[in-house]
Amino acid sequence: TYASWNWLAGGSAVSNSNGTITSSVSANPEAGFSIVSFTHDGTNASTIGHGLGKKPTAIIMKQRSASSNWRVFHSGLADGKNILLNSSNAVTTAGDIFQTAPTNAVFTSGNGDSGNGKTYIAYCFTDIDQYCMAGVYIGNANPDGPYVNLGFRPAFLLIKRSDSASHWVIIDTKRSPFNEITAWLGANLTNSESSLGTNNEFDILSNGFKNRNDAGADIMNQSGASYIYLAFAEQPFKYSNAR
């Protein structure tokens, strides 16, 4: 059995010269998603056009020409901080990756993993009303856990504790169509699907999500812990099909 999560970009890539490095961009601004490829020039302050027309709230970036980590920018992290999609590690500062916050036109990659001639791919997301949101919540280790109001019913959630080591948790409504949700996959793991288990339940609601974990586990609801998330509806509401 397999799970697949898919985002629609903008078709064939076009050249983007908004940054100091010319990028190739396939962008779907209405859905807040773009795919960006570029070749680094080895300069710390290099900027790359992303094609979204508004500030990205999350960027997942990977070097293609050599072994390297998946670097994640998230608007809930401080400037200069990034977190690794392929690791359970807490937030980190690596070289000068994402030292400067993105703008409506560009993001700054930095030179921490790179050098002149290294090639990269970046997946950029921005908040879209009733469809996509990046944010932060604080755990309380209580069955009446934190409720996050998104303004839409999420179909996919990616959650990671940022202030300490913890796995990336992927929850979706295809593998777990009913509350309480317990099935999760770890983005940083090769493991098969796991169950959140007793006292680790999770609710998907019509306008957000609610954590019901009272076990104190750091995976999604440790008391006082900070968690970043990226949430998506099945598709933007204004493009939804009638039922």
Short mmCIF file of C-alpha atoms in Angstrom, two decimals:
data_model
loop_
_atom_site.label_atom_id
_atom_site.label_comp_id
_atom_site.label_asym_id
_atom_site.label_seq_id
_atom_site.Cartn_x
_atom_site.Cartn_y
_atom_site.Cartn_z
CA THR A 1 0.00 0.00 0.00
CA TYR A 2 1.14 3.50 -0.85
CA ALA A 3 0.22 7.10 -0.13
CA SER A 4 0.74 9.96 -2.58
CA TRP A 5 0.27 13.70 -2.00
CA ASN A 6 0.22 15.94 -5.07
CA TRP A 7 0.32 19.68 -5.75
CA LEU A 8 -0.42 21.38 -9.08
CA ALA A 9 2.24 23.85 -10.20
CA GLY A 10 2.09 25.96 -13.34
CA GLY A 11 3.12 23.68 -16.18
CA SER A 12 6.40 24.12 -18.04
CA ALA A 13 8.99 26.18 -16.17
CA VAL A 14 9.82 29.69 -17.32
CA SER A 15 12.88 31.81 -16.70
CA ASN A 16 12.68 34.15 -13.68
CA SER A 17 15.23 36.96 -13.29
CA ASN A 18 13.81 38.63 -10.17
CA GLY A 19 16.79 37.45 -8.10
CA THR A 20 20.54 37.76 -8.50
CA ILE A 21 20.43 34.15 -9.75
CA THR A 22 18.17 33.41 -12.71
CA SER A 23 15.82 30.57 -11.80
CA SER A 24 13.46 28.30 -13.72
CA VAL A 25 9.99 28.46 -12.16
CA SER A 26 6.73 26.61 -12.55
CA ALA A 27 4.29 28.63 -10.44
CA ASN A 28 0.61 28.39 -9.54
CA PRO A 29 0.04 31.60 -7.53
CA GLU A 30 -3.70 30.92 -7.09
CA ALA A 31 -2.84 27.72 -5.19
CA GLY A 32 0.24 29.23 -3.51
CA PHE A 33 2.73 26.73 -4.90
CA SER A 34 5.80 26.91 -7.11
CA ILE A 35 8.69 24.66 -8.12
CA VAL A 36 12.01 26.46 -8.50
CA SER A 37 15.27 25.14 -9.92
CA PHE A 38 18.52 27.10 -9.99
CA THR A 39 22.29 26.85 -10.13
CA HIS A 40 24.05 28.52 -7.20
CA ASP A 41 26.75 31.11 -7.83
CA GLY A 42 28.50 30.51 -4.49
CA THR A 43 27.56 33.94 -3.11
CA ASN A 44 26.09 34.13 0.40
CA ALA A 45 23.55 36.86 -0.36
CA SER A 46 22.23 35.37 -3.59
CA THR A 47 18.49 35.73 -4.17
CA ILE A 48 16.20 33.50 -6.24
CA GLY A 49 12.86 34.36 -7.81
CA HIS A 50 10.00 32.10 -6.69
CA GLY A 51 7.10 33.29 -8.88
CA LEU A 52 4.38 33.34 -6.20
CA GLY A 53 3.80 37.09 -6.08
CA LYS A 54 3.63 37.03 -2.26
CA LYS A 55 5.94 35.94 0.55
CA PRO A 56 6.45 32.17 0.88
CA THR A 57 5.54 30.82 4.30
CA ALA A 58 7.36 27.51 3.73
CA ILE A 59 10.17 26.40 1.41
CA ILE A 60 11.55 22.88 1.08
CA MET A 61 14.95 22.98 -0.66
CA LYS A 62 17.43 20.28 -1.68
CA GLN A 63 20.75 20.28 -3.48
CA ARG A 64 20.57 18.02 -6.55
CA SER A 65 24.23 17.78 -7.54
CA ALA A 66 25.58 16.24 -4.33
CA SER A 67 24.45 14.56 -1.12
CA SER A 68 22.87 17.08 1.24
CA ASN A 69 19.98 17.60 3.63
CA TRP A 70 16.46 18.73 2.81
CA ARG A 71 16.45 22.30 4.23
CA VAL A 72 13.09 23.71 5.33
CA PHE A 73 12.26 27.38 5.78
CA HIS A 74 9.10 28.04 7.79
CA SER A 75 7.57 31.38 8.71
CA GLY A 76 7.28 30.18 12.32
CA LEU A 77 11.08 30.03 12.66
CA ALA A 78 13.40 32.97 13.22
CA ASP A 79 15.41 34.40 10.32
CA GLY A 80 18.54 32.36 9.70
CA LYS A 81 16.97 29.22 11.14
CA ASN A 82 16.05 26.12 9.19
CA ILE A 83 14.95 22.61 10.01
CA LEU A 84 15.74 19.35 8.23
CA LEU A 85 12.95 17.36 6.61
CA ASN A 86 15.11 14.22 6.61
CA SER A 87 15.97 14.45 10.33
CA SER A 88 14.29 14.52 13.73
CA ASN A 89 16.66 17.31 14.86
CA ALA A 90 15.42 20.56 16.33
CA VAL A 91 15.71 23.87 14.48
CA THR A 92 19.25 24.75 13.47
CA THR A 93 21.43 27.44 11.96
CA ALA A 94 23.40 26.06 9.03
CA GLY A 95 25.85 28.37 7.33
CA ASP A 96 23.71 31.22 6.07
CA ILE A 97 20.75 29.20 4.75
CA PHE A 98 17.59 31.38 4.72
CA GLN A 99 19.36 34.16 6.65
CA THR A 100 16.95 36.74 5.24
CA ALA A 101 13.17 36.41 5.20
CA PRO A 102 11.63 35.90 1.74
CA THR A 103 9.94 38.76 -0.07
CA ASN A 104 7.04 38.81 -2.50
CA ALA A 105 9.50 38.12 -5.30
CA VAL A 106 12.59 36.27 -4.00
CA PHE A 107 14.09 34.10 -1.28
CA THR A 108 17.70 33.96 -0.13
CA SER A 109 19.25 30.51 -0.28
CA GLY A 110 22.59 31.27 1.36
CA ASN A 111 25.75 29.28 0.74
CA GLY A 112 25.73 26.82 3.63
CA ASP A 113 25.28 23.67 1.59
CA SER A 114 26.51 24.95 -1.70
CA GLY A 115 29.19 26.36 -3.87
CA ASN A 116 29.53 27.76 -7.32
CA GLY A 117 27.81 25.52 -9.88
CA LYS A 118 25.73 23.45 -7.42
CA THR A 119 22.19 22.80 -8.61
CA TYR A 120 19.08 23.06 -6.41
CA ILE A 121 15.37 22.38 -6.39
CA ALA A 122 12.96 24.27 -4.11
CA TYR A 123 9.27 23.76 -3.42
CA CYS A 124 7.69 27.03 -2.27
CA PHE A 125 4.34 27.51 -0.53
CA THR A 126 2.44 30.58 0.61
CA ASP A 127 -0.74 30.97 2.66
CA ILE A 128 -3.93 30.93 0.60
CA ASP A 129 -7.27 31.70 2.25
CA GLN A 130 -9.38 28.54 2.68
CA TYR A 131 -6.67 26.32 1.26
CA CYS A 132 -3.13 26.52 2.67
CA MET A 133 -1.64 27.75 5.95
CA ALA A 134 1.70 27.54 7.73
CA GLY A 135 1.70 28.25 11.43
CA VAL A 136 2.78 27.43 14.99
CA TYR A 137 1.01 26.03 18.04
CA ILE A 138 2.13 25.33 21.62
CA GLY A 139 1.49 21.92 23.18
CA ASN A 140 -0.21 21.35 26.54
CA ALA A 141 -0.07 17.53 27.05
CA ASN A 142 -3.81 17.56 27.72
CA PRO A 143 -6.66 15.57 26.11
CA ASP A 144 -8.29 18.97 25.58
CA GLY A 145 -5.32 19.85 23.43
CA PRO A 146 -4.56 22.93 21.34
CA TYR A 147 -7.15 23.80 18.70
CA VAL A 148 -5.83 25.46 15.54
CA ASN A 149 -8.31 27.48 13.48
CA LEU A 150 -7.33 27.29 9.82
CA GLY A 151 -10.56 28.50 8.27
CA PHE A 152 -10.80 25.27 6.28
CA ARG A 153 -10.95 21.50 6.74
CA PRO A 154 -7.42 20.18 6.22
CA ALA A 155 -6.86 17.12 4.06
CA PHE A 156 -3.11 16.99 4.76
CA LEU A 157 -1.04 18.06 7.77
CA LEU A 158 2.73 18.12 8.22
CA ILE A 159 3.73 18.78 11.86
CA LYS A 160 7.15 19.04 13.52
CA ARG A 161 8.31 20.04 16.98
CA SER A 162 10.85 22.79 16.37
CA ASP A 163 12.45 23.38 19.80
CA SER A 164 13.59 19.78 20.37
CA ALA A 165 14.16 16.53 18.51
CA SER A 166 10.98 14.87 17.26
CA HIS A 167 9.75 13.17 14.11
CA TRP A 168 7.91 14.88 11.28
CA VAL A 169 4.29 13.71 11.45
CA ILE A 170 2.17 13.38 8.30
CA ILE A 171 -1.58 13.01 8.78
CA ASP A 172 -4.16 12.91 6.00
CA THR A 173 -7.85 12.24 5.54
CA LYS A 174 -7.43 9.55 2.86
CA ARG A 175 -5.63 7.04 5.09
CA SER A 176 -7.66 8.13 8.16
CA PRO A 177 -11.05 9.43 6.97
CA PHE A 178 -12.71 9.48 10.42
CA ASN A 179 -11.96 10.99 13.84
CA GLU A 180 -10.15 10.25 15.98
CA ILE A 181 -7.19 9.98 13.61
CA THR A 182 -4.34 7.76 14.74
CA ALA A 183 -2.43 6.75 11.57
CA TRP A 184 0.71 8.71 10.80
CA LEU A 185 3.80 8.54 8.62
CA GLY A 186 7.16 10.11 9.45
CA ALA A 187 8.67 12.27 6.69
CA ASN A 188 12.13 11.65 8.16
CA LEU A 189 11.60 7.89 8.60
CA THR A 190 11.67 4.80 6.40
CA ASN A 191 9.27 3.06 8.81
CA SER A 192 5.89 1.74 7.78
CA GLU A 193 2.75 3.53 8.89
CA SER A 194 2.39 3.82 12.65
CA SER A 195 -0.46 4.40 15.05
CA LEU A 196 -0.45 7.33 17.42
CA GLY A 197 -1.93 4.90 19.93
CA THR A 198 -4.14 5.30 22.97
CA ASN A 199 -4.28 8.84 24.38
CA ASN A 200 -2.63 10.21 21.23
CA GLU A 201 -5.74 10.89 19.16
CA PHE A 202 -6.10 13.75 16.75
CA ASP A 203 -9.23 15.39 15.26
CA ILE A 204 -9.64 16.93 11.81
CA LEU A 205 -12.40 19.56 12.03
CA SER A 206 -14.41 21.56 9.50
CA ASN A 207 -12.34 24.67 10.21
CA GLY A 208 -9.04 23.35 11.58
CA PHE A 209 -7.60 20.61 13.77
CA LYS A 210 -7.37 19.66 17.43
CA ASN A 211 -4.79 17.61 19.28
CA ARG A 212 -6.15 15.21 21.91
CA ASN A 213 -2.83 13.75 23.02
CA ASP A 214 -2.62 13.67 26.82
CA ALA A 215 0.39 11.33 27.01
CA GLY A 216 2.93 14.14 27.13
CA ALA A 217 4.75 12.68 24.14
CA ASP A 218 6.84 15.23 22.29
CA ILE A 219 5.59 13.92 18.95
CA MET A 220 2.66 16.39 18.80
CA ASN A 221 1.63 17.78 22.20
CA GLN A 222 4.42 18.09 24.75
CA SER A 223 3.52 20.71 27.34
CA GLY A 224 5.06 24.08 26.44
CA ALA A 225 6.69 22.74 23.27
CA SER A 226 6.57 24.66 20.00
CA TYR A 227 5.28 22.93 16.85
CA ILE A 228 5.31 24.17 13.28
CA TYR A 229 2.76 22.91 10.79
CA LEU A 230 1.84 23.09 7.12
CA ALA A 231 -1.84 22.43 6.35
CA PHE A 232 -3.73 22.03 3.08
CA ALA A 233 -7.35 21.61 2.11
CA GLU A 234 -8.09 19.16 -0.68
CA GLN A 235 -8.23 22.06 -3.12
CA PRO A 236 -8.85 25.84 -2.92
CA PHE A 237 -12.50 26.39 -1.97
CA LYS A 238 -13.28 28.66 -4.93
CA TYR A 239 -12.20 25.89 -7.30
CA SER A 240 -14.08 23.10 -5.49
CA ASN A 241 -16.50 20.90 -7.37
CA ALA A 242 -20.13 20.69 -6.25
CA ARG A 243 -21.32 17.46 -4.64
#
